Amino acid sequence: MNNGEKKMERSLRWGMIGGGRTSQVGYKHRSGALRDRTYELVAGAFDIDSERGKSFGVNLGVDKNRCYDDYQTLIEEEAKRTDCVEVVSIATPNGTHYEITMAALEAGLHVICEKPLVFTTKEAEEIKAFAEQQGLIVGVTYGYSGNSIILQMRSMIEQNKIGDIHLVEMQYTHGYAGNSQGDKDNAAQKWRVDPKIAGPTFVIGDLSIHTYYISKLVLPHLSIKKLLCDRQSFVGSRYPLEDNAYVLMHYDNGAVGRMWTSAVDSGQMDGQRIRIVGSTGSLEWWDSAPNELLYQPQGAPNQTLYRGAEYLDDLAKQNERLGILHQEGLTEAWGNIYLNIALAIDAKNRGDEETLSQLIYPDIDSGIEGVRWIENCVASADQGSQWVEYQ
Ligand code: NAD
């Protein structure tokens, strides 16, 4: 159990790029980063509107002299300080991730970047090579992947509790972008349907990438062999970006999988699900009941495993915070992601490759894998929803 005791000698000096007053995701970063005292927010270029960003930063308690007009000034000015920022989070729209990440790495800063990391695997591989050359960590914030009961799922699959893997069922849908109004009125919605800023997809990169990463986390040894993606734009003005997609997968071990992702699932507020079916049982998790893992062994009664319980595996227990009572959810999952990235940065700084190899967190390879998923979905959809060999 994580009860908040110090895990590192000192806090990392942390800065934020984006994630300003009006942003959807900024609070999740701060809530995740600041809860374990592994980060101290010392600087920011929080907003595309520099005045709004500076007033916001001051309200967060950041020294006004370290609330900058833009990320370039942040990097330049911080480099002059002995107590300069050492890690930055990038919580800006997708199309800016590549240039900001590369600039931060160039300046010797570790990076925590939003998903999707970039638009192409080529760019993602470039980031990896450069980060390695610079001796720096790049983490990617796939929200729920830090949830302790998801890690229980990984642990049980590893222990062969459901046998050989046959089916991977995934869903990430909501219904609150079901018409075009938000595309005009809501700034965060507007860029999501603009390919110049969002990249080659809407819901595939915005939603399904999360569940896809969870599948990689719980099934680390399974790889997709081929895939078929069928995508639609129910709101026509979003074309060529999709607001709904179905994806079928064939895996290298003979398993098959299915992903449904949608922003037009009317009435659905938040529907993320993963169900893994094996030869001797199944495991299922829904984000609407994030503390519970359904375990269905074939020929025996179903069990609902509960976060924080004594009977869970060590991996799950190490990553929970509140004990058996009460509920944990997305914010604790973010806390775990940020904590593990901090431990990775600390290990990297100390040259402790042994610790680094044991930490489970969404790293640069997870960022690359997310982009690869998007690219393969688009390749299939653009060929008229043909099966394509997974590249
Ligand atoms: P948003 O439009 O709500 O907010 C973007 C923020 O970035 C705003 O504060 C804006 O002023 C600022 N910004 C834009 N360009 C900037 C720049 N060049 N320099 C500094 N600040 C800049 O977007 P959002 O929904 O918060 O999404 C941001 C990123 O986070 C996207 O990549 C998105 O995919 C991702 N996201 C991830 C999750 C998750 O669960 N991990 C959830 C939502 C969004």
Coordinates of C-alpha atoms and ligand atoms in Angstrom, one line a residue:
M1 CA 0.0 0.0 0.0
N2 CA 1.2 3.5 -0.8
N3 CA 0.5 5.6 2.3
G4 CA 2.4 8.7 1.0
E5 CA 5.7 8.1 2.7
K6 CA 8.7 9.7 0.9
K7 CA 9.9 7.5 -2.0
M8 CA 12.8 9.7 -3.2
E9 CA 15.4 11.9 -1.6
R10 CA 13.9 15.1 -2.9
S11 CA 11.1 16.3 -5.1
L12 CA 11.7 16.8 -8.8
R13 CA 11.5 20.4 -10.0
W14 CA 8.5 20.2 -12.4
G15 CA 7.1 22.5 -15.0
M16 CA 3.9 22.4 -17.1
I17 CA 3.4 23.3 -20.7
G18 CA -0.3 23.7 -21.4
G19 CA -2.8 22.3 -19.0
G20 CA -4.0 25.9 -18.3
R21 CA -7.2 27.3 -16.7
T22 CA -9.6 26.1 -19.4
S23 CA -7.9 22.8 -20.3
Q24 CA -9.6 19.5 -19.9
V25 CA -6.6 17.5 -18.7
G26 CA -4.4 20.0 -16.7
Y27 CA -5.9 19.3 -13.3
K28 CA -5.4 15.5 -13.7
H29 CA -1.7 16.1 -14.2
R30 CA -1.4 18.3 -11.1
S31 CA -3.5 16.0 -9.0
G32 CA -1.4 13.1 -10.1
A33 CA 2.0 14.8 -9.8
L34 CA 1.6 16.6 -6.5
R35 CA 0.0 14.0 -4.3
D36 CA 3.2 12.1 -3.4
R37 CA 5.6 15.1 -3.0
T38 CA 7.7 13.6 -5.8
Y39 CA 7.2 16.7 -7.9
E40 CA 7.2 20.4 -7.0
L41 CA 5.5 22.7 -9.5
V42 CA 8.1 25.5 -10.0
A43 CA 7.4 26.8 -13.5
G44 CA 5.0 26.8 -16.4
A45 CA 3.9 28.1 -19.8
F46 CA 0.3 27.0 -19.1
D47 CA -1.6 28.6 -21.9
I48 CA -1.6 29.6 -25.5
D49 CA -3.0 32.9 -24.1
S50 CA 0.1 34.0 -22.2
E51 CA -1.6 36.5 -19.8
R52 CA -4.3 33.9 -18.9
G53 CA -1.5 31.4 -18.4
K54 CA 0.5 33.7 -16.1
S55 CA -2.4 34.6 -13.9
F56 CA -3.4 31.0 -13.7
G57 CA 0.2 29.9 -12.7
V58 CA 0.3 32.6 -10.0
N59 CA -3.0 31.2 -8.6
L60 CA -1.5 27.8 -8.5
G61 CA 1.3 29.2 -6.3
V62 CA 4.0 29.4 -9.0
D63 CA 6.5 32.3 -8.7
K64 CA 5.2 34.9 -11.1
N65 CA 8.7 35.2 -12.6
R66 CA 8.6 31.6 -13.5
C67 CA 5.2 31.8 -15.3
Y68 CA 6.3 32.2 -18.9
D69 CA 4.8 33.5 -22.1
D70 CA 5.5 30.4 -24.0
Y71 CA 7.5 27.1 -23.8
Q72 CA 10.5 28.5 -25.7
T73 CA 10.9 31.2 -23.0
L74 CA 10.4 28.7 -20.3
I75 CA 13.2 26.5 -21.6
E76 CA 15.5 29.5 -22.3
E77 CA 15.0 31.3 -18.9
E78 CA 15.0 28.2 -16.8
A79 CA 18.3 27.1 -18.3
K80 CA 19.9 30.2 -16.6
R81 CA 18.9 29.1 -13.1
T82 CA 20.8 26.8 -10.8
D83 CA 17.4 25.6 -9.5
C84 CA 16.0 25.1 -13.0
V85 CA 13.1 22.9 -13.9
E86 CA 14.2 19.3 -14.6
V87 CA 11.1 17.7 -15.9
V88 CA 8.2 19.1 -17.9
S89 CA 4.7 17.8 -18.6
I90 CA 3.2 18.6 -22.0
A91 CA -0.5 18.9 -21.9
T92 CA -1.2 20.8 -25.1
P93 CA -3.1 19.7 -28.2
N94 CA -1.6 16.8 -30.1
G95 CA -0.1 18.7 -33.0
T96 CA 2.4 20.5 -30.7
H97 CA 3.8 17.4 -28.9
Y98 CA 6.6 16.6 -31.2
E99 CA 8.2 20.0 -31.3
I100 CA 7.8 20.7 -27.6
T101 CA 9.1 17.3 -26.6
M102 CA 12.2 17.6 -28.8
A103 CA 12.9 21.1 -27.5
A104 CA 12.6 19.9 -23.9
L105 CA 14.9 16.9 -24.5
E106 CA 17.4 19.2 -26.3
A107 CA 17.4 21.3 -23.1
G108 CA 18.1 18.2 -21.0
L109 CA 14.7 18.0 -19.5
H110 CA 12.8 14.7 -18.8
V111 CA 9.4 14.7 -20.5
I112 CA 5.9 13.5 -19.5
C113 CA 3.8 13.9 -22.6
E114 CA 0.1 13.5 -23.3
K115 CA -1.2 10.9 -25.7
P116 CA -1.1 10.4 -28.6
L117 CA 2.6 11.1 -28.3
V118 CA 3.0 12.3 -31.9
F119 CA 1.4 11.8 -35.3
T120 CA 3.8 9.2 -36.8
T121 CA 5.9 6.3 -35.5
K122 CA 8.9 7.8 -37.3
E123 CA 8.6 10.9 -35.1
A124 CA 8.0 8.7 -32.0
E125 CA 11.1 6.7 -32.8
E126 CA 13.1 9.9 -33.3
I127 CA 12.0 11.0 -29.8
K128 CA 13.1 7.7 -28.4
A129 CA 16.5 7.8 -30.0
F130 CA 17.1 11.4 -28.9
A131 CA 15.9 10.7 -25.3
E132 CA 18.3 7.8 -25.1
Q133 CA 21.1 9.9 -26.4
Q134 CA 20.4 12.5 -23.8
G135 CA 19.9 10.0 -21.0
L136 CA 16.4 11.2 -20.3
I137 CA 13.0 9.6 -19.6
V138 CA 9.9 10.1 -21.6
G139 CA 6.6 9.0 -20.1
V140 CA 3.1 9.1 -21.6
T141 CA -0.1 9.6 -19.5
Y142 CA -2.5 6.8 -20.3
G143 CA -4.9 7.6 -17.4
Y144 CA -6.4 4.4 -16.0
S145 CA -3.3 2.3 -16.7
G146 CA -2.1 3.2 -13.2
N147 CA -5.2 1.6 -11.5
S148 CA -4.2 -1.1 -9.0
I149 CA -6.9 -3.5 -10.1
I150 CA -5.7 -3.3 -13.7
L151 CA -2.3 -4.4 -12.4
Q152 CA -4.1 -7.3 -10.6
M153 CA -5.5 -8.3 -14.0
R154 CA -1.9 -8.3 -15.4
S155 CA -0.7 -10.4 -12.5
M156 CA -3.5 -13.0 -12.8
I157 CA -2.9 -13.4 -16.5
E158 CA 0.8 -13.8 -15.9
Q159 CA 0.0 -16.6 -13.3
N160 CA -2.1 -18.4 -16.0
K161 CA -5.4 -17.9 -14.0
I162 CA -7.4 -17.8 -17.3
G163 CA -5.3 -20.2 -19.4
D164 CA -4.4 -19.5 -23.0
I165 CA -5.6 -16.2 -24.3
H166 CA -8.4 -16.4 -26.9
L167 CA -10.3 -13.1 -27.0
V168 CA -9.5 -9.5 -26.3
E169 CA -12.7 -7.4 -26.1
M170 CA -12.3 -3.6 -25.7
Q171 CA -14.5 -0.6 -25.7
Y172 CA -13.9 3.1 -25.1
T173 CA -17.0 5.2 -26.0
H174 CA -18.9 8.2 -24.9
G175 CA -21.8 10.1 -26.3
Y176 CA -21.1 13.7 -25.5
A177 CA -19.7 14.6 -29.0
G178 CA -22.8 13.2 -30.7
N179 CA -23.5 16.4 -32.8
S180 CA -21.5 19.1 -34.4
Q181 CA -22.4 21.9 -32.0
G182 CA -19.4 21.2 -29.7
D183 CA -17.1 21.2 -32.7
K184 CA -18.0 24.9 -33.0
D185 CA -18.5 26.0 -29.4
N186 CA -16.0 24.0 -27.4
A187 CA -12.3 24.8 -27.9
A188 CA -11.1 21.4 -26.8
Q189 CA -13.6 19.7 -29.1
K190 CA -12.8 22.0 -32.1
W191 CA -9.1 20.9 -32.3
R192 CA -10.0 17.3 -31.8
V193 CA -11.8 17.2 -35.2
D194 CA -9.2 19.2 -37.0
P195 CA -6.6 16.8 -38.6
K196 CA -3.9 19.5 -38.6
I197 CA -4.0 19.6 -34.8
A198 CA -5.5 16.2 -33.8
G199 CA -3.6 14.1 -36.3
P200 CA -5.0 11.4 -38.5
T201 CA -7.8 10.2 -36.2
F202 CA -10.3 11.5 -33.7
V203 CA -11.7 8.8 -31.4
I204 CA -9.0 6.2 -32.3
G205 CA -6.3 8.5 -31.0
D206 CA -8.3 10.2 -28.4
L207 CA -10.1 7.3 -26.7
S208 CA -9.2 3.8 -28.0
I209 CA -5.4 4.4 -27.5
H210 CA -6.1 4.3 -23.7
T211 CA -7.7 0.9 -23.8
Y212 CA -5.2 -0.4 -26.3
Y213 CA -2.4 0.5 -23.9
I214 CA -4.3 -1.3 -21.1
S215 CA -4.4 -4.4 -23.3
K216 CA -0.6 -4.1 -23.8
L217 CA -0.1 -3.7 -20.1
V218 CA -2.1 -6.8 -19.1
L219 CA -0.9 -8.9 -22.1
P220 CA 2.7 -7.8 -22.5
H221 CA 3.6 -10.9 -24.5
L222 CA 0.8 -10.7 -27.1
S223 CA 1.3 -8.8 -30.4
I224 CA -1.2 -8.0 -33.1
K225 CA -0.4 -9.7 -36.4
K226 CA -3.1 -8.1 -38.5
L227 CA -6.0 -5.7 -38.1
L228 CA -9.1 -4.4 -39.9
C229 CA -10.5 -1.0 -39.0
D230 CA -13.8 0.4 -40.2
R231 CA -14.3 4.0 -39.3
Q232 CA -17.2 6.4 -39.8
S233 CA -17.9 10.1 -39.5
F234 CA -21.5 10.3 -38.3
V235 CA -21.1 14.0 -38.0
G236 CA -20.2 14.5 -41.6
S237 CA -18.1 17.7 -41.1
R238 CA -15.6 15.6 -39.2
Y239 CA -14.6 13.6 -42.3
P240 CA -11.9 12.4 -42.8
L241 CA -11.6 12.0 -39.0
E242 CA -13.9 9.4 -37.5
D243 CA -16.3 9.7 -34.6
N244 CA -16.9 5.9 -34.5
A245 CA -14.7 2.9 -35.3
Y246 CA -14.7 -0.8 -35.0
V247 CA -11.4 -2.6 -35.2
L248 CA -10.8 -6.4 -35.4
M249 CA -7.5 -7.9 -34.5
H250 CA -5.6 -11.2 -35.0
Y251 CA -2.8 -11.8 -32.5
D252 CA 0.4 -13.8 -33.0
N253 CA -0.8 -16.6 -30.6
G254 CA -4.0 -17.2 -32.5
A255 CA -6.2 -15.0 -30.2
V256 CA -8.6 -12.5 -31.8
G257 CA -9.7 -9.1 -30.5
R258 CA -12.2 -6.4 -31.1
M259 CA -12.2 -2.6 -30.2
W260 CA -15.2 -0.3 -30.4
T261 CA -14.5 3.3 -29.9
S262 CA -17.0 6.2 -30.4
A263 CA -17.9 9.7 -29.5
V264 CA -21.5 9.2 -30.7
D265 CA -22.5 6.5 -28.3
S266 CA -25.6 8.5 -27.3
G267 CA -26.4 8.5 -23.6
Q268 CA -23.1 6.9 -22.6
M269 CA -21.1 9.2 -20.3
D270 CA -17.9 7.1 -20.1
G271 CA -17.7 3.5 -21.2
Q272 CA -14.3 2.0 -21.1
R273 CA -14.1 -1.8 -20.8
I274 CA -11.6 -4.6 -21.3
R275 CA -12.5 -8.2 -21.1
I276 CA -9.9 -10.9 -21.6
V277 CA -11.2 -14.4 -22.4
G278 CA -8.9 -17.4 -21.9
S279 CA -9.3 -21.1 -22.3
T280 CA -10.1 -21.6 -18.6
G281 CA -11.7 -18.3 -17.5
S282 CA -12.2 -14.6 -18.1
L283 CA -11.3 -11.3 -16.5
E284 CA -13.3 -8.1 -17.0
W285 CA -13.0 -4.5 -15.9
W286 CA -15.2 -1.5 -16.5
D287 CA -14.1 2.0 -15.6
S288 CA -17.6 2.7 -14.2
A289 CA -16.6 0.3 -11.4
P290 CA -12.9 0.9 -11.3
N291 CA -12.3 -0.9 -8.0
E292 CA -13.7 -4.2 -9.2
L293 CA -12.3 -7.0 -11.3
L294 CA -14.7 -9.7 -12.5
Y295 CA -13.0 -13.1 -12.5
Q296 CA -15.0 -15.9 -14.1
P297 CA -13.2 -19.2 -13.8
Q298 CA -14.9 -21.8 -16.1
G299 CA -16.8 -24.3 -14.0
A300 CA -16.6 -22.4 -10.8
P301 CA -18.5 -19.5 -9.2
N302 CA -17.8 -16.0 -10.5
Q303 CA -15.7 -13.8 -8.2
T304 CA -15.6 -10.0 -7.9
L305 CA -12.1 -9.0 -6.7
Y306 CA -12.0 -5.8 -4.9
R307 CA -9.2 -3.2 -4.8
G308 CA -7.3 -3.1 -1.5
A309 CA -8.3 -6.6 -0.4
E310 CA -5.7 -8.8 1.3
Y311 CA -6.2 -11.6 -1.3
L312 CA -4.8 -9.5 -4.2
D313 CA -1.4 -10.0 -5.6
D314 CA 1.6 -7.8 -4.5
L315 CA 1.6 -5.8 -7.7
A316 CA -1.9 -4.6 -7.0
K317 CA -1.4 -4.0 -3.3
Q318 CA 1.7 -2.0 -3.9
N319 CA -0.3 0.4 -6.1
E320 CA -3.3 1.1 -3.9
R321 CA -3.6 3.9 -1.5
L322 CA -6.8 4.0 0.5
G323 CA -7.0 0.5 1.9
I324 CA -10.1 -1.8 1.5
L325 CA -12.7 0.8 2.5
H326 CA -13.8 3.5 0.1
Q327 CA -13.3 3.9 -3.7
E328 CA -10.3 4.8 -5.7
G329 CA -10.5 5.9 -9.3
L330 CA -8.9 7.9 -12.1
T331 CA -7.1 10.4 -9.9
E332 CA -5.3 7.7 -7.9
A333 CA -4.4 6.0 -11.1
W334 CA -2.8 9.2 -12.3
G335 CA -1.0 9.4 -9.0
N336 CA 0.5 6.0 -9.6
I337 CA 1.6 6.9 -13.2
Y338 CA 3.3 10.1 -12.0
L339 CA 4.9 8.4 -9.1
N340 CA 6.4 5.6 -11.2
I341 CA 7.6 8.1 -13.8
A342 CA 9.3 10.1 -11.0
L343 CA 11.0 6.9 -9.7
A344 CA 12.1 6.2 -13.3
I345 CA 13.6 9.7 -13.6
D346 CA 15.3 9.3 -10.2
A347 CA 16.7 5.9 -11.3
K348 CA 17.8 7.3 -14.6
N349 CA 19.5 10.2 -13.0
R350 CA 21.4 7.8 -10.6
G351 CA 22.3 5.4 -13.5
D352 CA 20.3 2.7 -11.7
E353 CA 19.3 0.6 -14.7
E354 CA 18.2 -2.3 -12.4
T355 CA 15.4 -0.3 -10.8
L356 CA 14.5 1.2 -14.1
S357 CA 14.0 -2.2 -15.7
Q358 CA 11.5 -3.2 -12.9
L359 CA 9.3 -0.2 -13.0
I360 CA 5.9 -0.5 -14.7
Y361 CA 4.8 2.8 -16.2
P362 CA 3.8 4.1 -19.7
D363 CA 7.3 4.7 -21.1
I364 CA 8.5 5.9 -24.5
D365 CA 7.9 2.4 -26.0
S366 CA 4.3 2.7 -24.8
G367 CA 4.1 6.1 -26.5
I368 CA 5.4 4.6 -29.7
E369 CA 3.0 1.6 -29.5
G370 CA 0.0 4.0 -29.2
V371 CA 1.1 5.8 -32.4
R372 CA 1.6 2.5 -34.1
W373 CA -1.9 1.5 -33.2
I374 CA -3.3 4.6 -34.8
E375 CA -1.2 4.3 -37.9
N376 CA -2.3 0.7 -38.5
C377 CA -6.0 1.5 -37.9
V378 CA -5.7 4.4 -40.5
A379 CA -3.9 2.2 -43.0
S380 CA -6.6 -0.4 -42.9
A381 CA -9.5 2.1 -43.0
D382 CA -8.0 4.0 -45.9
Q383 CA -7.7 0.9 -47.9
G384 CA -11.5 0.4 -47.7
S385 CA -11.3 -1.5 -44.3
Q386 CA -9.0 -4.2 -45.5
W387 CA -7.1 -6.6 -43.3
V388 CA -3.5 -5.2 -43.0
E389 CA -0.4 -6.8 -41.6
Y390 CA 0.4 -5.0 -38.4
Q391 CA 3.5 -2.9 -39.0
Ligands
NAD1 P1 -7.6 21.6 -24.2 O1 -7.9 22.3 -25.5 O2 -8.8 21.5 -23.2 O3 -6.4 22.3 -23.4 C1 -5.2 22.6 -24.0 C2 -4.4 23.5 -23.1 O4 -3.1 23.7 -23.7 C3 -5.0 24.9 -23.0 O5 -4.8 25.4 -21.6 C4 -4.3 25.7 -24.0 O6 -4.3 27.1 -23.7 C5 -2.9 25.2 -23.9 N1 -2.0 25.3 -25.0 C6 -2.3 25.1 -26.3 N2 -1.2 25.3 -27.1 C7 -0.2 25.7 -26.3 C8 1.1 26.0 -26.4 N3 1.7 26.0 -27.6 N4 1.9 26.3 -25.3 C9 1.3 26.3 -24.1 N5 0.0 26.0 -23.9 C10 -0.7 25.7 -24.9 O7 -7.1 20.2 -24.5 P2 -7.1 18.9 -23.5 O8 -8.3 18.2 -23.7 O9 -6.6 19.3 -22.2 O10 -6.0 18.0 -24.3 C11 -4.6 18.3 -24.2 C12 -3.8 17.0 -24.5 O11 -4.1 16.1 -23.5 C13 -4.2 16.4 -25.8 O12 -3.0 15.8 -26.3 C14 -5.2 15.3 -25.4 O13 -5.2 14.2 -26.3 C15 -4.7 14.9 -24.1 N6 -5.7 14.4 -23.1 C16 -5.4 13.3 -22.4 C17 -6.3 12.8 -21.5 C18 -5.8 11.6 -20.6 O14 -6.7 11.0 -20.0 N7 -4.6 11.3 -20.6 C19 -7.5 13.4 -21.3 C20 -7.8 14.6 -22.0 C21 -6.9 15.1 -22.9

